[in-house]
Structures are given as structure tokens and as C-alpha cells.
Coordinates of C-alpha atoms in Angstrom, one line a residue:
X3 CA -131.9 -61.4 19.7
X4 CA -130.0 -59.0 22.2
X5 CA -130.1 -55.2 21.7
X6 CA -128.6 -52.4 23.4
X7 CA -130.9 -49.7 23.9
X8 CA -128.5 -47.4 25.9
X9 CA -124.5 -47.8 26.4
X10 CA -122.9 -44.7 28.6
X11 CA -119.5 -44.5 29.9
X12 CA -118.9 -44.7 33.6
X13 CA -115.8 -44.2 35.8
X14 CA -113.1 -46.8 36.2
X15 CA -113.5 -48.3 32.9
X16 CA -117.1 -49.6 33.5
X17 CA -120.3 -48.8 31.4
X18 CA -124.0 -48.3 31.8
X19 CA -125.9 -50.6 29.4
X20 CA -129.7 -51.0 29.0
X21 CA -130.7 -54.0 26.8
X22 CA -133.5 -55.6 25.5
X23 CA -134.0 -59.2 24.3
X24 CA -136.3 -59.0 21.0
X25 CA -138.0 -62.6 20.3
X26 CA -139.7 -62.2 16.9
X27 CA -140.5 -64.5 13.8
X28 CA -137.7 -65.0 11.4
X29 CA -136.7 -62.0 9.1
X30 CA -138.8 -62.1 6.0
X31 CA -142.0 -63.2 8.2
X32 CA -144.7 -60.9 8.9
X33 CA -143.8 -59.7 12.6
X34 CA -147.2 -58.2 13.1
X35 CA -147.9 -56.2 16.4
X36 CA -145.5 -55.5 19.2
X37 CA -145.4 -55.7 22.9
X38 CA -143.1 -54.5 25.2
X39 CA -142.4 -56.1 29.1
X40 CA -140.7 -53.9 31.0
X41 CA -139.2 -54.1 34.5
X42 CA -136.2 -53.1 36.6
X43 CA -137.1 -49.5 36.6
X44 CA -136.7 -49.8 40.3
X45 CA -133.6 -51.9 41.7
X46 CA -135.1 -53.4 44.6
X47 CA -138.2 -54.9 42.6
X48 CA -137.2 -58.2 41.3
X49 CA -140.7 -60.0 41.0
X50 CA -140.3 -58.8 37.3
X51 CA -137.1 -60.7 36.7
X52 CA -138.6 -64.1 36.9
X53 CA -141.5 -62.9 34.8
X54 CA -139.1 -62.0 32.0
X55 CA -137.0 -65.3 32.5
X56 CA -139.9 -67.8 32.3
X57 CA -141.7 -65.7 29.7
X58 CA -138.9 -65.9 27.3
X59 CA -138.2 -69.6 28.1
X60 CA -141.7 -70.4 27.2
X61 CA -141.7 -68.1 23.9
X62 CA -138.5 -70.0 23.0
X63 CA -140.2 -73.2 23.4
X64 CA -142.9 -72.6 20.7
X65 CA -141.7 -70.3 18.2
X66 CA -144.1 -71.5 15.8
X67 CA -147.0 -70.0 17.8
X68 CA -145.6 -66.4 17.8
X69 CA -146.9 -63.8 15.4
X70 CA -145.7 -60.7 16.6
X71 CA -142.6 -59.2 18.3
X72 CA -142.0 -59.3 21.9
X73 CA -139.5 -56.8 23.2
X74 CA -138.2 -57.9 26.9
X75 CA -136.7 -55.1 29.0
X76 CA -135.4 -57.0 32.1
X77 CA -133.2 -54.4 33.7
X78 CA -134.1 -50.6 32.9
X79 CA -132.0 -49.5 35.9
X80 CA -129.3 -51.7 35.9
X81 CA -127.3 -49.9 38.4
X82 CA -129.9 -49.8 40.7
X83 CA -130.3 -53.6 40.6
X84 CA -126.6 -54.2 40.9
X85 CA -126.7 -52.1 44.0
X86 CA -129.8 -53.4 45.5
X87 CA -130.9 -49.9 45.8
X88 CA -134.4 -48.5 44.5
X89 CA -133.0 -45.6 42.4
X90 CA -129.9 -44.7 40.4
X91 CA -127.3 -44.8 42.9
X92 CA -124.8 -42.5 41.0
X93 CA -127.9 -39.7 41.0
X94 CA -129.8 -40.5 44.4
X95 CA -132.9 -40.5 42.2
X96 CA -136.0 -42.5 41.7
X97 CA -135.7 -43.2 37.8
X98 CA -139.4 -43.5 37.5
X99 CA -139.9 -40.0 38.1
X100 CA -137.6 -38.6 35.2
X101 CA -139.5 -39.9 32.1
X102 CA -140.0 -39.1 29.1
X103 CA -136.2 -37.6 29.8
X104 CA -134.3 -35.5 27.7
X105 CA -130.9 -35.4 25.9
X106 CA -130.2 -31.9 27.6
X107 CA -130.0 -33.5 31.2
X108 CA -127.8 -35.8 33.2
X109 CA -127.0 -39.5 32.4
X110 CA -130.1 -41.3 34.0
X111 CA -132.3 -38.3 31.9
X112 CA -130.9 -39.4 28.6
X113 CA -131.3 -43.3 29.4
X114 CA -134.9 -42.6 30.2
X115 CA -135.3 -40.7 27.0
X116 CA -133.8 -43.6 25.0
X117 CA -135.8 -46.1 26.7
X118 CA -138.9 -44.2 25.9
X119 CA -138.0 -43.9 22.2
X120 CA -137.6 -47.5 21.8
X121 CA -140.7 -48.7 23.4
X122 CA -143.1 -45.8 21.7
X123 CA -145.2 -47.2 19.0
X124 CA -145.5 -50.6 20.7
X125 CA -149.3 -51.9 20.5
X126 CA -149.0 -52.4 24.4
X127 CA -146.5 -52.2 26.8
X128 CA -146.4 -53.7 30.6
X129 CA -144.4 -52.0 33.5
X130 CA -144.0 -54.6 36.1
X131 CA -143.2 -53.3 39.4
X132 CA -143.1 -55.2 43.1
X133 CA -143.9 -53.5 46.3
X134 CA -141.0 -52.4 48.8
X135 CA -139.5 -54.5 51.3
X136 CA -142.4 -53.5 54.0
X137 CA -145.4 -54.5 52.1
X138 CA -146.9 -57.6 50.1
X139 CA -149.2 -56.7 47.4
X140 CA -151.6 -59.2 45.4
X141 CA -150.9 -59.3 41.6
X142 CA -152.8 -55.9 40.5
X143 CA -152.9 -53.5 37.5
X144 CA -153.1 -49.7 38.4
X145 CA -154.3 -47.6 36.0
X146 CA -154.5 -43.9 35.6
X147 CA -158.4 -42.4 35.5
X148 CA -157.6 -40.4 32.4
X149 CA -156.6 -43.7 30.7
X150 CA -159.4 -46.1 32.2
X151 CA -161.5 -46.3 29.2
X152 CA -158.7 -47.8 27.0
X153 CA -156.8 -49.4 29.3
X154 CA -159.3 -51.4 31.7
X155 CA -160.3 -53.9 28.7
X156 CA -156.7 -55.2 28.3
X157 CA -156.0 -55.3 32.1
X158 CA -159.1 -57.4 32.6
X159 CA -157.0 -60.2 30.5
X160 CA -153.7 -59.9 32.7
X161 CA -155.1 -62.5 35.3
X162 CA -154.6 -60.2 38.0
X163 CA -156.6 -60.2 41.5
X164 CA -157.8 -56.7 40.6
X165 CA -157.5 -53.2 38.6
X166 CA -156.9 -50.3 40.7
X167 CA -158.4 -47.1 38.7
X168 CA -156.9 -44.2 40.5
X169 CA -157.1 -40.7 40.1
X170 CA -154.4 -38.6 38.3
X171 CA -151.7 -36.7 40.5
X172 CA -148.8 -34.5 39.5
X173 CA -146.2 -37.1 40.7
X174 CA -147.4 -39.7 38.0
X175 CA -146.8 -37.4 35.3
X176 CA -143.1 -38.3 35.3
X177 CA -143.7 -41.9 35.5
X178 CA -142.7 -44.3 32.4
X179 CA -146.3 -45.5 32.2
X180 CA -147.8 -42.2 32.3
X181 CA -145.2 -40.8 29.7
X182 CA -146.2 -43.5 27.3
X183 CA -149.6 -43.1 27.5
X184 CA -149.4 -39.7 26.9
X185 CA -147.3 -40.1 23.6
X186 CA -150.0 -42.5 22.3
X187 CA -148.5 -46.2 23.5
X188 CA -150.8 -48.2 25.9
X189 CA -149.3 -49.1 29.2
X190 CA -150.2 -51.1 31.9
X191 CA -148.5 -51.0 35.6
X192 CA -148.5 -54.2 37.1
X193 CA -147.8 -54.3 41.0
X194 CA -147.2 -57.6 42.9
X195 CA -145.3 -59.4 45.8
X196 CA -142.8 -57.7 47.7
X197 CA -139.3 -56.0 47.5
X198 CA -136.2 -57.7 47.2
X199 CA -138.0 -61.2 46.7
X200 CA -139.3 -63.3 43.9
X201 CA -142.6 -64.8 44.2
X202 CA -143.0 -67.4 41.4
X203 CA -146.9 -68.3 41.9
X204 CA -147.6 -64.5 41.5
X205 CA -145.0 -64.6 38.2
X206 CA -146.9 -67.5 36.7
X207 CA -150.3 -66.1 37.2
X208 CA -149.2 -62.9 35.6
X209 CA -147.7 -64.9 32.8
X210 CA -150.4 -66.6 32.0
X211 CA -152.3 -63.1 31.7
X212 CA -149.4 -61.9 29.6
X213 CA -150.3 -65.0 27.1
X214 CA -154.0 -64.2 27.1
X215 CA -153.3 -60.4 26.1
X216 CA -150.9 -61.5 23.3
X217 CA -153.6 -63.7 21.7
X218 CA -156.0 -60.9 22.1
X219 CA -153.7 -58.7 20.1
X220 CA -152.7 -61.5 17.4
X221 CA -149.2 -62.0 18.6
X222 CA -150.0 -65.4 19.8
X223 CA -151.9 -68.7 18.6
X224 CA -150.1 -71.0 20.9
X225 CA -152.3 -72.4 24.2
X226 CA -153.5 -70.5 26.9
X227 CA -155.3 -71.2 30.1
X228 CA -158.4 -69.5 31.4
X229 CA -157.5 -66.3 33.3
X230 CA -159.6 -65.0 36.3
X231 CA -162.0 -62.2 36.2
X232 CA -160.4 -59.2 38.3
X233 CA -162.2 -57.0 40.7
X234 CA -162.1 -53.5 39.3
X235 CA -161.8 -50.5 41.7
X236 CA -162.3 -46.8 41.7
X237 CA -160.5 -45.9 44.7
X238 CA -162.8 -47.8 47.1
X239 CA -160.0 -48.7 49.3
X240 CA -159.6 -48.8 53.3
X241 CA -156.2 -47.9 54.7
X242 CA -154.7 -49.4 58.0
X243 CA -152.1 -47.3 59.5
X244 CA -150.5 -48.1 62.9
X245 CA -151.0 -46.0 66.0
X246 CA -148.3 -47.2 67.8
X247 CA -144.7 -48.4 67.5
X248 CA -143.7 -52.1 68.0
X249 CA -143.9 -55.2 66.1
X250 CA -146.6 -56.2 64.0
X251 CA -147.5 -59.5 63.8
X252 CA -150.8 -60.3 61.7
X253 CA -153.5 -62.4 62.5
X254 CA -155.1 -62.7 58.9
X255 CA -153.7 -64.4 55.6
X256 CA -153.1 -62.3 52.7
X257 CA -155.4 -62.5 49.8
X258 CA -158.6 -63.0 52.0
X259 CA -161.9 -61.5 52.6
X260 CA -161.9 -59.7 56.0
X261 CA -165.3 -58.6 58.0
X262 CA -165.4 -54.9 59.6
X263 CA -164.1 -55.1 63.1
X264 CA -162.2 -58.6 62.5
X265 CA -159.0 -58.6 64.2
X266 CA -156.0 -58.1 61.6
X267 CA -153.0 -58.4 64.0
X268 CA -151.5 -56.7 66.9
X269 CA -148.5 -54.3 67.7
X270 CA -146.4 -56.0 70.1
X271 CA -143.9 -54.7 72.8
X272 CA -141.2 -57.1 72.9
X273 CA -140.0 -55.1 76.1
X274 CA -142.9 -55.4 78.3
X275 CA -144.7 -58.5 76.6
X276 CA -147.7 -56.3 76.2
X277 CA -149.7 -55.5 73.5
X278 CA -149.3 -51.6 72.0
X279 CA -152.7 -52.0 69.8
X280 CA -155.3 -54.3 68.2
X281 CA -155.3 -53.6 64.5
X282 CA -158.7 -54.1 63.3
X283 CA -160.6 -53.7 59.8
X284 CA -162.6 -50.6 59.5
X285 CA -164.5 -52.2 56.4
X286 CA -165.3 -55.5 54.8
X287 CA -163.4 -56.4 51.6
X288 CA -160.6 -57.7 50.2
X289 CA -157.0 -57.6 51.9
X290 CA -154.8 -57.1 49.3
X291 CA -152.0 -55.3 50.7
X292 CA -150.5 -56.7 54.1
X293 CA -147.4 -55.5 56.0
X294 CA -144.3 -57.9 55.2
X295 CA -141.7 -56.1 57.4
X296 CA -142.4 -56.4 61.1
X297 CA -141.2 -53.2 62.3
X298 CA -143.8 -50.3 62.8
X299 CA -143.8 -46.7 64.1
X300 CA -147.1 -44.6 64.2
X301 CA -148.4 -43.9 60.7
X302 CA -146.9 -46.9 58.9
X303 CA -149.1 -48.6 56.6
X304 CA -150.0 -51.8 57.7
X305 CA -152.7 -53.1 55.2
X306 CA -155.4 -52.0 52.6
X307 CA -158.6 -53.4 52.2
X308 CA -160.4 -53.4 48.8
X309 CA -164.2 -52.5 50.2
X310 CA -166.8 -55.0 49.3
X311 CA -164.5 -56.7 46.9
X312 CA -167.1 -57.3 44.2
X313 CA -166.4 -57.7 40.6
X314 CA -167.4 -54.5 38.7

């Protein structure tokens, strides 16, 4: 059942609408617990669009297996998606920096407040993000250190490659996930893939994990597949940044183990045919982030390595 969460008038007889699709047992039956799947907070991150489409298709194929409510929010920032921009185009702001929102602010803050109100009280929520156009990320859950004790057991069910427990920082306090967790609604942030693209195998991997989480919560008694045990990291991550400008040409595959000193790629100079920099791994571990967009400048992030790459 489609529901409109926010409807606000825009210029030229247009409207901003944020909508959700609620899938639940028929009226009169026990609708049990509730899970919310949210994506589209950033308009240039499209990996979650596939997840929600395929999840909806699978849920509708087996309604008899559903024993709870699934709320699906495919486009929390519809203006950003329509204009292929990360933020809210009319306001030039990042929507994931204005939660929990307010009814005393501008239109985007009001929309954020209404989204918060609608999700609050769920038994669990997932906020699905992609990387930007520059980097490709393995499927991962990012958890704030302050919420790790409660969230990591749920994150381990989601069939991701690893769970990254990161320290709290001021900017995170205005995100949807931080605001929901602070309000008592458990919310996990999923990051995977690359901006402006859809990686279907990553999406299918996460969907299998979502069904495992739903079974754990008692919302689903249908078939599930065995899920992988993720690596759990507490900021044991090595960052590799460019020292020179040029074209980055990787020499390794994303999602692989690398050794300390191993060549990760080169920064090439197309003008001279020379090599500006040989990029090597500072530590052994799992290569979970790799540069997707080849043009780089000094300081550009090229890769991230999870040191050791061992399960917790």
C-alpha cells in the first residue's frame, strides 16, 4: 500500500512528495513487528533503488511468509534523484545533515522531520547508501561506536563483507541513522557499490541479509539462504591517498586480500607516457575501497585496506 509521508508545494504547480510502500499482512491479522528500509537520502546514490525493487518483488511473491510490517522508502530525497545531485537542489544542502528536522525551518528540514516521525518506533531500520562516483565500496555496515553493543549483532545478520565500527563525530549527529538511534529506533547504515550506478550482485547479497534479519526479528518465516560472517573492525583501516596528479590505473581487484608493499596501481601521466607514482599497500589486509574514477590529484583517496582482514 503506497502512502505519502510528505507533500509540499513547489513553484510552477509542482510538488515535493516523499512516499513509502507498506507491505503487511491483511487488515485484521497480527502485523507484528516493523522494519523500515530507507534509501535515496542522497540523490546520486542509486544502489538502494534496486534493493527496494527486488525486495518488494520477493515479498509480494510470498505474502503468506510475512508476519510483520515492511515499510519501504525508495526516495527520501526525490528532487536529488530527479536532478542527479547528491543534496537537495533547491537548497544546496546535504539532507543527511539536517535530521531530525524541524517544523520551524525550511522545507527540507520539515520533510526530514516528517520522515523521522514516520520511521520512529520501528523495531529496526536500514539506511542504504552507495559510495560517490569516485570510489567503489564492498557491502558493509557502518556503526557508531556509541551504538555498537546493540547494533553489531544485527549487522552481522545482513550478509555484508564487514562491519566498520567508527568513532563518534559531531557531523554524524545530524544524520538519519544517528537521530533514529538517539530516539530509540535501531538503525543500521549500509554502504556499498558506487555512485550513479547499480551493482546488482551487491544488491542481491544485501537482500539475502535483509531476509535473514527479518527472520531473526520474527517478521518472516519463508526461505532464507546461509549468510556470510562479516569481518568486524574498529577503525583498523589504512587509507591510501595520491601524492601526485594523473590517471590512476589499478593493478589489483576490488574485494581481495593484499600484502604490505604490494603494488595497488600506478598514477600515469598521459602527456609524457611516464609514471608519476607507484602506489603500494602500506599494510596487509582486505582491500574494501578502490578508486573508480581515474582522474586524481594530490590527496585524492585511492583505496582503503582493512588491516589483517580477520573476523572478530
